[in-house]
PDB file of C-alpha atoms in Angstrom:
ATOM      1  CA  UNK A1013       9.574  28.069 -24.489  1.00 51.00           C
ATOM      2  CA  UNK A1014      11.982  25.333 -23.401  1.00 55.00           C
ATOM      3  CA  UNK A1015      13.774  27.748 -21.073  1.00 61.00           C
ATOM      4  CA  UNK A1016      10.435  28.663 -19.454  1.00 67.00           C
ATOM      5  CA  UNK A1017       9.655  24.982 -18.928  1.00 72.00           C
ATOM      6  CA  UNK A1018      13.052  24.384 -17.346  1.00 76.00           C
ATOM      7  CA  UNK A1019      12.564  27.409 -15.093  1.00 79.00           C
ATOM      8  CA  UNK A1020       9.152  26.194 -13.953  1.00 79.00           C
ATOM      9  CA  UNK A1021      10.484  22.691 -13.239  1.00 82.00           C
ATOM     10  CA  UNK A1022      13.507  23.994 -11.303  1.00 85.00           C
ATOM     11  CA  UNK A1023      11.831  23.913  -7.841  1.00 87.00           C
ATOM     12  CA  UNK A1024      10.712  20.321  -8.384  1.00 86.00           C
ATOM     13  CA  UNK A1025      14.179  19.359  -9.626  1.00 86.00           C
ATOM     14  CA  UNK A1026      15.773  20.874  -6.522  1.00 89.00           C
ATOM     15  CA  UNK A1027      13.200  19.119  -4.310  1.00 89.00           C
ATOM     16  CA  UNK A1028      13.895  15.737  -5.932  1.00 87.00           C
ATOM     17  CA  UNK A1029      17.639  16.221  -5.660  1.00 88.00           C
ATOM     18  CA  UNK A1030      17.610  17.208  -1.982  1.00 89.00           C
ATOM     19  CA  UNK A1031      14.940  14.860  -0.659  1.00 89.00           C
ATOM     20  CA  UNK A1032      15.144  11.844  -3.017  1.00 89.00           C
ATOM     21  CA  UNK A1033      18.472  11.591  -4.838  1.00 92.00           C
ATOM     22  CA  UNK A1034      20.715  12.625  -1.934  1.00 93.00           C
ATOM     23  CA  UNK A1035      19.066  10.281   0.628  1.00 91.00           C
ATOM     24  CA  UNK A1036      19.231   7.423  -1.891  1.00 92.00           C
ATOM     25  CA  UNK A1037      22.941   8.042  -2.410  1.00 94.00           C
ATOM     26  CA  UNK A1038      23.487   8.119   1.357  1.00 94.00           C
ATOM     27  CA  UNK A1039      21.627   4.828   1.779  1.00 94.00           C
ATOM     28  CA  UNK A1040      23.768   3.277  -0.961  1.00 94.00           C
ATOM     29  CA  UNK A1041      26.953   4.644   0.617  1.00 95.00           C
ATOM     30  CA  UNK A1042      26.199   3.292   4.105  1.00 95.00           C
ATOM     31  CA  UNK A1043      24.992  -0.056   2.712  1.00 96.00           C
ATOM     32  CA  UNK A1044      28.332  -0.743   0.999  1.00 96.00           C
ATOM     33  CA  UNK A1045      30.679   0.609   3.647  1.00 95.00           C
ATOM     34  CA  UNK A1046      31.637  -0.349   7.193  1.00 92.00           C
ATOM     35  CA  UNK A1047      31.859   1.927  10.222  1.00 89.00           C
ATOM     36  CA  UNK A1048      35.320   3.061   9.107  1.00 90.00           C
ATOM     37  CA  UNK A1049      34.004   4.031   5.659  1.00 91.00           C
ATOM     38  CA  UNK A1050      35.718   1.153   3.824  1.00 94.00           C
ATOM     39  CA  UNK A1051      33.913  -0.676   1.015  1.00 94.00           C
ATOM     40  CA  UNK A1052      32.378  -3.984   2.061  1.00 95.00           C
ATOM     41  CA  UNK A1053      29.671  -6.430   1.002  1.00 95.00           C
ATOM     42  CA  UNK A1054      29.221  -7.718   4.556  1.00 95.00           C
ATOM     43  CA  UNK A1055      26.154  -5.573   5.213  1.00 95.00           C
ATOM     44  CA  UNK A1056      24.334  -6.878   2.130  1.00 94.00           C
ATOM     45  CA  UNK A1057      25.292 -10.467   2.933  1.00 94.00           C
ATOM     46  CA  UNK A1058      24.129 -10.014   6.549  1.00 93.00           C
ATOM     47  CA  UNK A1059      20.619  -9.196   5.343  1.00 94.00           C
ATOM     48  CA  UNK A1060      20.130 -12.897   4.589  1.00 93.00           C
ATOM     49  CA  UNK A1061      19.871 -13.734   8.293  1.00 94.00           C
ATOM     50  CA  UNK A1062      16.656 -11.704   8.397  1.00 94.00           C
ATOM     51  CA  UNK A1063      14.974 -13.611   5.570  1.00 94.00           C
ATOM     52  CA  UNK A1064      12.157 -14.679   7.910  1.00 94.00           C
ATOM     53  CA  UNK A1065      11.413 -11.009   8.636  1.00 94.00           C
ATOM     54  CA  UNK A1066      11.283 -10.247   4.912  1.00 94.00           C
ATOM     55  CA  UNK A1067       9.007 -13.205   4.239  1.00 94.00           C
ATOM     56  CA  UNK A1068       6.686 -12.246   7.102  1.00 94.00           C
ATOM     57  CA  UNK A1069       6.541  -8.630   5.912  1.00 95.00           C
ATOM     58  CA  UNK A1070       5.819  -9.599   2.307  1.00 94.00           C
ATOM     59  CA  UNK A1071       3.189 -12.135   3.377  1.00 96.00           C
ATOM     60  CA  UNK A1072       1.342  -9.785   5.730  1.00 96.00           C
ATOM     61  CA  UNK A1073       1.656  -6.881   3.282  1.00 95.00           C
ATOM     62  CA  UNK A1074       0.336  -9.014   0.425  1.00 95.00           C
ATOM     63  CA  UNK A1075      -2.506 -10.327   2.599  1.00 97.00           C
ATOM     64  CA  UNK A1076      -3.508  -6.806   3.637  1.00 97.00           C
ATOM     65  CA  UNK A1077      -3.338  -5.713  -0.015  1.00 97.00           C
ATOM     66  CA  UNK A1078      -5.516  -8.638  -1.156  1.00 97.00           C
ATOM     67  CA  UNK A1079      -8.110  -7.910   1.552  1.00 98.00           C
ATOM     68  CA  UNK A1080      -8.078  -4.206   0.662  1.00 97.00           C
ATOM     69  CA  UNK A1081      -8.625  -5.072  -3.001  1.00 97.00           C
ATOM     70  CA  UNK A1082     -11.419  -7.527  -2.180  1.00 97.00           C
ATOM     71  CA  UNK A1083     -13.217  -4.963  -0.032  1.00 97.00           C
ATOM     72  CA  UNK A1084     -12.299  -1.850  -1.979  1.00 97.00           C
ATOM     73  CA  UNK A1085     -13.217  -2.979  -5.505  1.00 97.00           C
ATOM     74  CA  UNK A1086     -16.954  -3.614  -4.910  1.00 96.00           C
ATOM     75  CA  UNK A1087     -17.165  -0.511  -2.724  1.00 96.00           C
ATOM     76  CA  UNK A1088     -15.561   1.602  -5.469  1.00 97.00           C
ATOM     77  CA  UNK A1089     -18.001   0.124  -8.004  1.00 95.00           C
ATOM     78  CA  UNK A1090     -20.943   1.036  -5.785  1.00 95.00           C
ATOM     79  CA  UNK A1091     -19.694   4.616  -5.460  1.00 96.00           C
ATOM     80  CA  UNK A1092     -19.039   4.875  -9.220  1.00 94.00           C
ATOM     81  CA  UNK A1093     -22.665   3.939  -9.962  1.00 91.00           C
ATOM     82  CA  UNK A1094     -24.115   6.604  -7.653  1.00 93.00           C
ATOM     83  CA  UNK A1095     -25.218  10.081  -8.643  1.00 90.00           C
ATOM     84  CA  UNK A1096     -22.641  12.868  -8.697  1.00 89.00           C
ATOM     85  CA  UNK A1097     -23.735  14.398  -5.376  1.00 92.00           C
ATOM     86  CA  UNK A1098     -23.769  11.060  -3.538  1.00 94.00           C
ATOM     87  CA  UNK A1099     -20.380  10.209  -5.049  1.00 94.00           C
ATOM     88  CA  UNK A1100     -18.889  13.355  -3.515  1.00 93.00           C
ATOM     89  CA  UNK A1101     -20.335  12.480  -0.112  1.00 94.00           C
ATOM     90  CA  UNK A1102     -19.057   8.888  -0.242  1.00 95.00           C
ATOM     91  CA  UNK A1103     -15.574   9.949  -1.378  1.00 94.00           C
ATOM     92  CA  UNK A1104     -15.454  12.420   1.514  1.00 94.00           C
ATOM     93  CA  UNK A1105     -16.435   9.641   3.937  1.00 94.00           C
ATOM     94  CA  UNK A1106     -13.647   7.420   2.529  1.00 94.00           C
ATOM     95  CA  UNK A1107     -11.134  10.229   3.029  1.00 92.00           C
ATOM     96  CA  UNK A1108     -12.472  11.290   6.437  1.00 91.00           C
ATOM     97  CA  UNK A1109     -10.329   8.880   8.533  1.00 88.00           C
ATOM     98  CA  UNK A1110      -7.243  10.150   6.694  1.00 88.00           C
ATOM     99  CA  UNK A1111      -7.821  13.588   8.204  1.00 89.00           C
ATOM    100  CA  UNK A1112      -7.026  12.115  11.627  1.00 89.00           C
ATOM    101  CA  UNK A1113      -3.473  11.517  12.744  1.00 89.00           C
ATOM    102  CA  UNK A1114      -2.153   8.076  11.730  1.00 90.00           C
ATOM    103  CA  UNK A1115      -0.895   7.385  15.252  1.00 89.00           C
ATOM    104  CA  UNK A1116      -4.260   8.234  16.824  1.00 90.00           C
ATOM    105  CA  UNK A1117      -6.078   5.899  14.438  1.00 91.00           C
ATOM    106  CA  UNK A1118      -3.787   3.054  15.427  1.00 91.00           C
ATOM    107  CA  UNK A1119      -4.191   3.856  19.129  1.00 91.00           C
ATOM    108  CA  UNK A1120      -7.950   3.646  18.622  1.00 92.00           C
ATOM    109  CA  UNK A1121      -7.583   0.077  17.361  1.00 93.00           C
ATOM    110  CA  UNK A1122      -5.491  -0.770  20.434  1.00 92.00           C
ATOM    111  CA  UNK A1123      -8.394   0.392  22.596  1.00 91.00           C
ATOM    112  CA  UNK A1124     -10.770  -1.813  20.613  1.00 94.00           C
ATOM    113  CA  UNK A1125      -8.632  -4.961  20.425  1.00 94.00           C
ATOM    114  CA  UNK A1126      -7.072  -5.142  23.890  1.00 94.00           C
ATOM    115  CA  UNK A1127      -7.990  -8.040  26.175  1.00 92.00           C
ATOM    116  CA  UNK A1128      -9.946  -5.558  28.288  1.00 92.00           C
ATOM    117  CA  UNK A1129     -10.880  -3.411  25.315  1.00 92.00           C
ATOM    118  CA  UNK A1130     -14.267  -2.386  24.016  1.00 92.00           C
ATOM    119  CA  UNK A1131     -14.824  -5.467  21.826  1.00 94.00           C
ATOM    120  CA  UNK A1132     -13.956  -7.979  24.557  1.00 95.00           C
ATOM    121  CA  UNK A1133     -15.978  -6.065  27.142  1.00 94.00           C
ATOM    122  CA  UNK A1134     -18.956  -6.164  24.779  1.00 94.00           C
ATOM    123  CA  UNK A1135     -18.493  -9.929  24.301  1.00 94.00           C
ATOM    124  CA  UNK A1136     -18.296 -10.469  28.044  1.00 94.00           C
ATOM    125  CA  UNK A1137     -21.402  -8.353  28.578  1.00 94.00           C
ATOM    126  CA  UNK A1138     -23.493 -10.739  26.448  1.00 94.00           C
ATOM    127  CA  UNK A1139     -21.985 -13.866  28.008  1.00 93.00           C
ATOM    128  CA  UNK A1140     -19.492 -14.727  25.260  1.00 92.00           C
ATOM    129  CA  UNK A1141     -15.846 -15.637  25.983  1.00 93.00           C
ATOM    130  CA  UNK A1142     -13.155 -13.017  25.498  1.00 93.00           C
ATOM    131  CA  UNK A1143     -10.944 -13.346  22.428  1.00 93.00           C
ATOM    132  CA  UNK A1144      -7.240 -12.499  22.392  1.00 93.00           C
ATOM    133  CA  UNK A1145      -6.810 -10.163  19.424  1.00 93.00           C
ATOM    134  CA  UNK A1146      -4.083  -7.673  20.297  1.00 93.00           C
ATOM    135  CA  UNK A1147      -0.404  -8.521  19.642  1.00 93.00           C
ATOM    136  CA  UNK A1148      -1.252 -10.948  16.850  1.00 94.00           C
ATOM    137  CA  UNK A1149      -0.554 -11.058  13.123  1.00 94.00           C
ATOM    138  CA  UNK A1150      -4.289 -10.660  12.513  1.00 95.00           C
ATOM    139  CA  UNK A1151      -4.306  -7.381  14.423  1.00 95.00           C
ATOM    140  CA  UNK A1152      -1.390  -6.137  12.312  1.00 96.00           C
ATOM    141  CA  UNK A1153      -3.195  -7.012   9.070  1.00 96.00           C
ATOM    142  CA  UNK A1154      -6.369  -5.363  10.356  1.00 96.00           C
ATOM    143  CA  UNK A1155      -4.440  -2.185  11.139  1.00 95.00           C
ATOM    144  CA  UNK A1156      -2.886  -2.213   7.677  1.00 96.00           C
ATOM    145  CA  UNK A1157      -6.233  -2.675   5.943  1.00 97.00           C
ATOM    146  CA  UNK A1158      -7.927   0.041   7.981  1.00 95.00           C
ATOM    147  CA  UNK A1159      -5.169   2.605   7.457  1.00 95.00           C
ATOM    148  CA  UNK A1160      -4.419   1.920   3.790  1.00 96.00           C
ATOM    149  CA  UNK A1161      -7.736   0.864   2.207  1.00 96.00           C
ATOM    150  CA  UNK A1162      -8.569   4.467   1.169  1.00 96.00           C
ATOM    151  CA  UNK A1163      -5.502   4.302  -1.093  1.00 96.00           C
ATOM    152  CA  UNK A1164      -7.117   1.307  -2.784  1.00 96.00           C
ATOM    153  CA  UNK A1165     -10.638   2.710  -3.063  1.00 96.00           C
ATOM    154  CA  UNK A1166      -9.783   6.139  -4.470  1.00 95.00           C
ATOM    155  CA  UNK A1167      -7.788   5.078  -7.581  1.00 95.00           C
ATOM    156  CA  UNK A1168     -10.314   2.301  -8.280  1.00 96.00           C
ATOM    157  CA  UNK A1169     -13.197   4.763  -8.037  1.00 96.00           C
ATOM    158  CA  UNK A1170     -11.355   7.236 -10.260  1.00 94.00           C
ATOM    159  CA  UNK A1171     -10.967   4.632 -13.026  1.00 94.00           C
ATOM    160  CA  UNK A1172     -14.358   2.944 -12.676  1.00 95.00           C
ATOM    161  CA  UNK A1173     -16.258   6.204 -12.842  1.00 94.00           C
ATOM    162  CA  UNK A1174     -14.636   6.968 -16.219  1.00 91.00           C
ATOM    163  CA  UNK A1175     -15.629   3.707 -17.912  1.00 90.00           C
ATOM    164  CA  UNK A1176     -17.922   4.510 -20.824  1.00 87.00           C
ATOM    165  CA  UNK A1177     -21.331   3.012 -20.173  1.00 85.00           C
ATOM    166  CA  UNK A1178     -21.784   2.415 -23.908  1.00 88.00           C
ATOM    167  CA  UNK A1179     -18.934  -0.140 -23.854  1.00 87.00           C
ATOM    168  CA  UNK A1180     -20.770  -2.174 -21.209  1.00 86.00           C
ATOM    169  CA  UNK A1181     -24.033  -1.883 -23.141  1.00 86.00           C
ATOM    170  CA  UNK A1182     -22.266  -3.016 -26.324  1.00 88.00           C
ATOM    171  CA  UNK A1183     -20.990  -6.142 -24.540  1.00 87.00           C
ATOM    172  CA  UNK A1184     -24.503  -6.858 -23.257  1.00 86.00           C
ATOM    173  CA  UNK A1185     -25.935  -6.412 -26.752  1.00 86.00           C
ATOM    174  CA  UNK A1186     -23.417  -8.985 -27.996  1.00 85.00           C
ATOM    175  CA  UNK A1187     -24.850 -11.513 -25.535  1.00 87.00           C
ATOM    176  CA  UNK A1188     -22.466 -11.202 -22.589  1.00 87.00           C
ATOM    177  CA  UNK A1189     -24.016 -11.859 -19.183  1.00 90.00           C
ATOM    178  CA  UNK A1190     -23.188  -9.875 -16.033  1.00 88.00           C
ATOM    179  CA  UNK A1191     -20.240 -12.073 -15.061  1.00 91.00           C
ATOM    180  CA  UNK A1192     -18.747 -11.940 -18.571  1.00 91.00           C
ATOM    181  CA  UNK A1193     -19.199  -8.163 -18.724  1.00 90.00           C
ATOM    182  CA  UNK A1194     -17.398  -7.805 -15.402  1.00 92.00           C
ATOM    183  CA  UNK A1195     -14.523 -10.162 -16.264  1.00 90.00           C
ATOM    184  CA  UNK A1196     -14.050  -9.211 -19.929  1.00 89.00           C
ATOM    185  CA  UNK A1197     -14.879  -5.502 -19.874  1.00 89.00           C
ATOM    186  CA  UNK A1198     -14.881  -3.904 -16.420  1.00 92.00           C
ATOM    187  CA  UNK A1199     -11.820  -5.672 -14.998  1.00 92.00           C
ATOM    188  CA  UNK A1200      -9.509  -4.981 -17.988  1.00 90.00           C
ATOM    189  CA  UNK A1201     -10.597  -1.341 -18.181  1.00 91.00           C
ATOM    190  CA  UNK A1202     -10.160  -0.874 -14.436  1.00 92.00           C
ATOM    191  CA  UNK A1203      -6.738  -2.522 -14.311  1.00 91.00           C
ATOM    192  CA  UNK A1204      -4.806   0.801 -14.128  1.00 91.00           C
ATOM    193  CA  UNK A1205      -6.748   1.585 -10.944  1.00 93.00           C
ATOM    194  CA  UNK A1206      -6.072  -1.900  -9.593  1.00 93.00           C
ATOM    195  CA  UNK A1207      -2.341  -1.538 -10.242  1.00 92.00           C
ATOM    196  CA  UNK A1208      -2.253   1.909  -8.627  1.00 92.00           C
ATOM    197  CA  UNK A1209      -4.252   0.725  -5.618  1.00 94.00           C
ATOM    198  CA  UNK A1210      -2.178  -2.420  -5.116  1.00 94.00           C
ATOM    199  CA  UNK A1211       1.044  -0.407  -5.318  1.00 92.00           C
ATOM    200  CA  UNK A1212      -0.191   2.324  -2.972  1.00 93.00           C
ATOM    201  CA  UNK A1213      -1.283  -0.243  -0.364  1.00 96.00           C
ATOM    202  CA  UNK A1214       1.469  -2.860  -0.666  1.00 94.00           C
ATOM    203  CA  UNK A1215       4.428  -0.456  -0.503  1.00 92.00           C
ATOM    204  CA  UNK A1216       3.521   1.202   2.841  1.00 93.00           C
ATOM    205  CA  UNK A1217       2.113  -2.059   4.252  1.00 95.00           C
ATOM    206  CA  UNK A1218       5.275  -4.066   3.645  1.00 93.00           C
ATOM    207  CA  UNK A1219       7.473  -1.318   5.151  1.00 91.00           C
ATOM    208  CA  UNK A1220       5.310  -0.197   8.082  1.00 91.00           C
ATOM    209  CA  UNK A1221       6.628  -0.259  11.629  1.00 88.00           C
ATOM    210  CA  UNK A1222       4.172   1.743  13.751  1.00 89.00           C
ATOM    211  CA  UNK A1223       1.270  -0.656  13.096  1.00 93.00           C
ATOM    212  CA  UNK A1224       3.307  -3.777  13.814  1.00 92.00           C
ATOM    213  CA  UNK A1225       4.850  -2.210  16.914  1.00 89.00           C
ATOM    214  CA  UNK A1226       1.530  -1.062  18.403  1.00 91.00           C
ATOM    215  CA  UNK A1227      -0.799  -3.860  17.298  1.00 94.00           C
ATOM    216  CA  UNK A1228       1.750  -6.671  16.959  1.00 91.00           C
ATOM    217  CA  UNK A1229       3.397  -6.093  20.326  1.00 82.00           C
ATOM    218  CA  UNK A1230       6.916  -6.715  19.042  1.00 74.00           C
ATOM    219  CA  UNK A1231       6.149 -10.378  18.405  1.00 77.00           C
ATOM    220  CA  UNK A1232       5.497  -9.765  14.706  1.00 82.00           C
ATOM    221  CA  UNK A1233       8.713  -8.054  13.646  1.00 89.00           C
ATOM    222  CA  UNK A1234       8.501  -6.548  10.147  1.00 93.00           C
ATOM    223  CA  UNK A1235      11.086  -4.959   7.869  1.00 94.00           C
ATOM    224  CA  UNK A1236      10.126  -1.481   9.028  1.00 92.00           C
ATOM    225  CA  UNK A1237      10.702  -2.484  12.657  1.00 92.00           C
ATOM    226  CA  UNK A1238      14.087  -3.962  11.740  1.00 92.00           C
ATOM    227  CA  UNK A1239      15.168  -0.764   9.979  1.00 93.00           C
ATOM    228  CA  UNK A1240      13.879   1.350  12.870  1.00 90.00           C
ATOM    229  CA  UNK A1241      15.925  -0.737  15.335  1.00 91.00           C
ATOM    230  CA  UNK A1242      19.105  -0.257  13.296  1.00 92.00           C
ATOM    231  CA  UNK A1243      18.769   3.529  13.137  1.00 90.00           C
ATOM    232  CA  UNK A1244      16.997   4.440  16.384  1.00 86.00           C
ATOM    233  CA  UNK A1245      17.101   1.353  18.607  1.00 77.00           C
ATOM    234  CA  UNK A1246      19.718  -0.009  20.970  1.00 77.00           C
ATOM    235  CA  UNK A1247      21.239  -2.093  18.139  1.00 80.00           C
ATOM    236  CA  UNK A1248      22.403   1.073  16.381  1.00 89.00           C
ATOM    237  CA  UNK A1249      23.920   0.046  13.048  1.00 93.00           C
ATOM    238  CA  UNK A1250      23.099   2.458  10.195  1.00 93.00           C
ATOM    239  CA  UNK A1251      25.200   0.428   7.754  1.00 95.00           C
ATOM    240  CA  UNK A1252      23.093  -2.703   8.238  1.00 95.00           C
ATOM    241  CA  UNK A1253      19.930  -0.598   8.340  1.00 94.00           C
ATOM    242  CA  UNK A1254      20.847   0.956   4.993  1.00 95.00           C
ATOM    243  CA  UNK A1255      21.527  -2.474   3.505  1.00 96.00           C
ATOM    244  CA  UNK A1256      18.120  -3.726   4.651  1.00 95.00           C
ATOM    245  CA  UNK A1257      16.505  -0.578   3.202  1.00 94.00           C
ATOM    246  CA  UNK A1258      18.295  -1.131  -0.096  1.00 94.00           C
ATOM    247  CA  UNK A1259      17.122  -4.750  -0.334  1.00 94.00           C
ATOM    248  CA  UNK A1260      13.583  -3.663   0.550  1.00 93.00           C
ATOM    249  CA  UNK A1261      13.617  -1.078  -2.234  1.00 92.00           C
ATOM    250  CA  UNK A1262      14.816  -3.732  -4.689  1.00 92.00           C
ATOM    251  CA  UNK A1263      11.989  -6.081  -3.650  1.00 89.00           C
ATOM    252  CA  UNK A1264       9.407  -3.314  -4.045  1.00 88.00           C
ATOM    253  CA  UNK A1265      10.746  -2.386  -7.493  1.00 89.00           C
ATOM    254  CA  UNK A1266      10.589  -6.038  -8.580  1.00 90.00           C
ATOM    255  CA  UNK A1267       6.998  -6.335  -7.340  1.00 84.00           C
ATOM    256  CA  UNK A1268       6.027  -3.125  -9.142  1.00 83.00           C
ATOM    257  CA  UNK A1269       7.662  -4.377 -12.335  1.00 85.00           C
ATOM    258  CA  UNK A1270       5.663  -7.611 -12.137  1.00 83.00           C
ATOM    259  CA  UNK A1271       2.431  -5.687 -11.560  1.00 79.00           C
ATOM    260  CA  UNK A1272       3.155  -3.426 -14.526  1.00 77.00           C
ATOM    261  CA  UNK A1273       3.422  -6.492 -16.743  1.00 77.00           C
ATOM    262  CA  UNK A1274      -0.125  -7.452 -15.753  1.00 70.00           C
ATOM    263  CA  UNK A1275      -1.212  -3.882 -16.461  1.00 64.00           C
ATOM    264  CA  UNK A1276       0.223  -3.987 -19.984  1.00 56.00           C
ATOM    265  CA  UNK A1277      -1.445  -7.322 -20.717  1.00 52.00           C
ATOM    266  CA  UNK A1278      -4.862  -6.157 -19.547  1.00 53.00           C
ATOM    267  CA  UNK A1279      -4.476  -2.871 -21.401  1.00 49.00           C
ATOM    268  CA  UNK A1280      -3.813  -4.707 -24.672  1.00 52.00           C
ATOM    269  CA  UNK A1281      -6.861  -6.900 -24.072  1.00 51.00           C
ATOM    270  CA  UNK A1282      -9.007  -3.826 -23.487  1.00 48.00           C
ATOM    271  CA  UNK A1283      -7.740  -2.197 -26.679  1.00 45.00           C
ATOM    272  CA  UNK A1284      -8.562  -5.348 -28.692  1.00 49.00           C
ATOM    273  CA  UNK A1285     -12.022  -5.435 -27.139  1.00 46.00           C
ATOM    274  CA  UNK A1286     -12.594  -1.808 -28.077  1.00 47.00           C
ATOM    275  CA  UNK A1287     -11.536  -2.507 -31.663  1.00 48.00           C
ATOM    276  CA  UNK A1288     -14.006  -5.415 -31.887  1.00 42.00           C
ATOM    277  CA  UNK A1289     -16.849  -3.264 -30.561  1.00 45.00           C
ATOM    278  CA  UNK A1290     -16.152  -0.600 -33.143  1.00 42.00           C
TER     279      UNK A1290
END
C-alpha cells in the first residue's frame, strides 16, 4: 500500500523538485555569490538601499488586500445566502474575468484611466473636469483589486456556504443580535477563508510588476519591477535580483506566519463557541 502511494506521488515529487526546489536553490546560490561565483553577503546587504521600494510594495499590496477583503466579504456572504442555482451563476460571473488574459485586462484599464480615456471623455461630455488617474498609485491599487479580488471572493464563499445555519440560529436563540452573530459566530468560522483570501491576494499583489508598469507608468516602482530590471532590464544583475527575491520570500513567509497565528486564535474561539452551544 505504501509503495503504491509513493508511486502515485512520484510525478508530483518530480514536479516539485524540478520547478520549485531547483529554482529555489538557484536563487539562494546567486543571492550569496558574486559574478565570479565567490561567496559574498554584499548582495543581501545591498537590498537595504531599496527599502523604500519594499515599503511601497508592502503598503500598496496591503491596501489592495484590505480593499479586496472589504468588498469581497459582503459579496461572498450575499452569494452564500442565495439558492444553489443562483450561486453557480454568481460564481461563474466572479470567475469570468479570469478567463481573459491578464495582460488584456490590464490594458483595458489603461484605456479607461488614460487622460483621454473613456472615463475622462465621459466626464468632459457632461461638463466635468478631467481627472488624472493613470500613472498613479491609485491606479496601481485599482488594477491589483480588479485582477486579484476573485481570489478573495472564492475562498470566502467556499467557507461561508458551509457554515451550519443551526449555529447561527442557536446564537440568536441565546439573545445575540445581528452584529453579535456576525462578530462572534460568522467571522470566527469564516476565518480560514479570510486567511486564504488574504494570502492569495497579498502575495501576488506585493510582487506584481505588470500592473505597476502599465498603470503606474514607472513612477511607482515595486519589488516585482525591481526584480524584473535585475534579470531582464538594462541593469542586468541576477545576483542582486536573486537577493531581492530571497528577501521578498522571507517577508511573505513572515506575513503568512503572522496571519496563521490569527487563524489559530479564531479557530480556538470557534471551537469554544461550539462547545458552549452543545
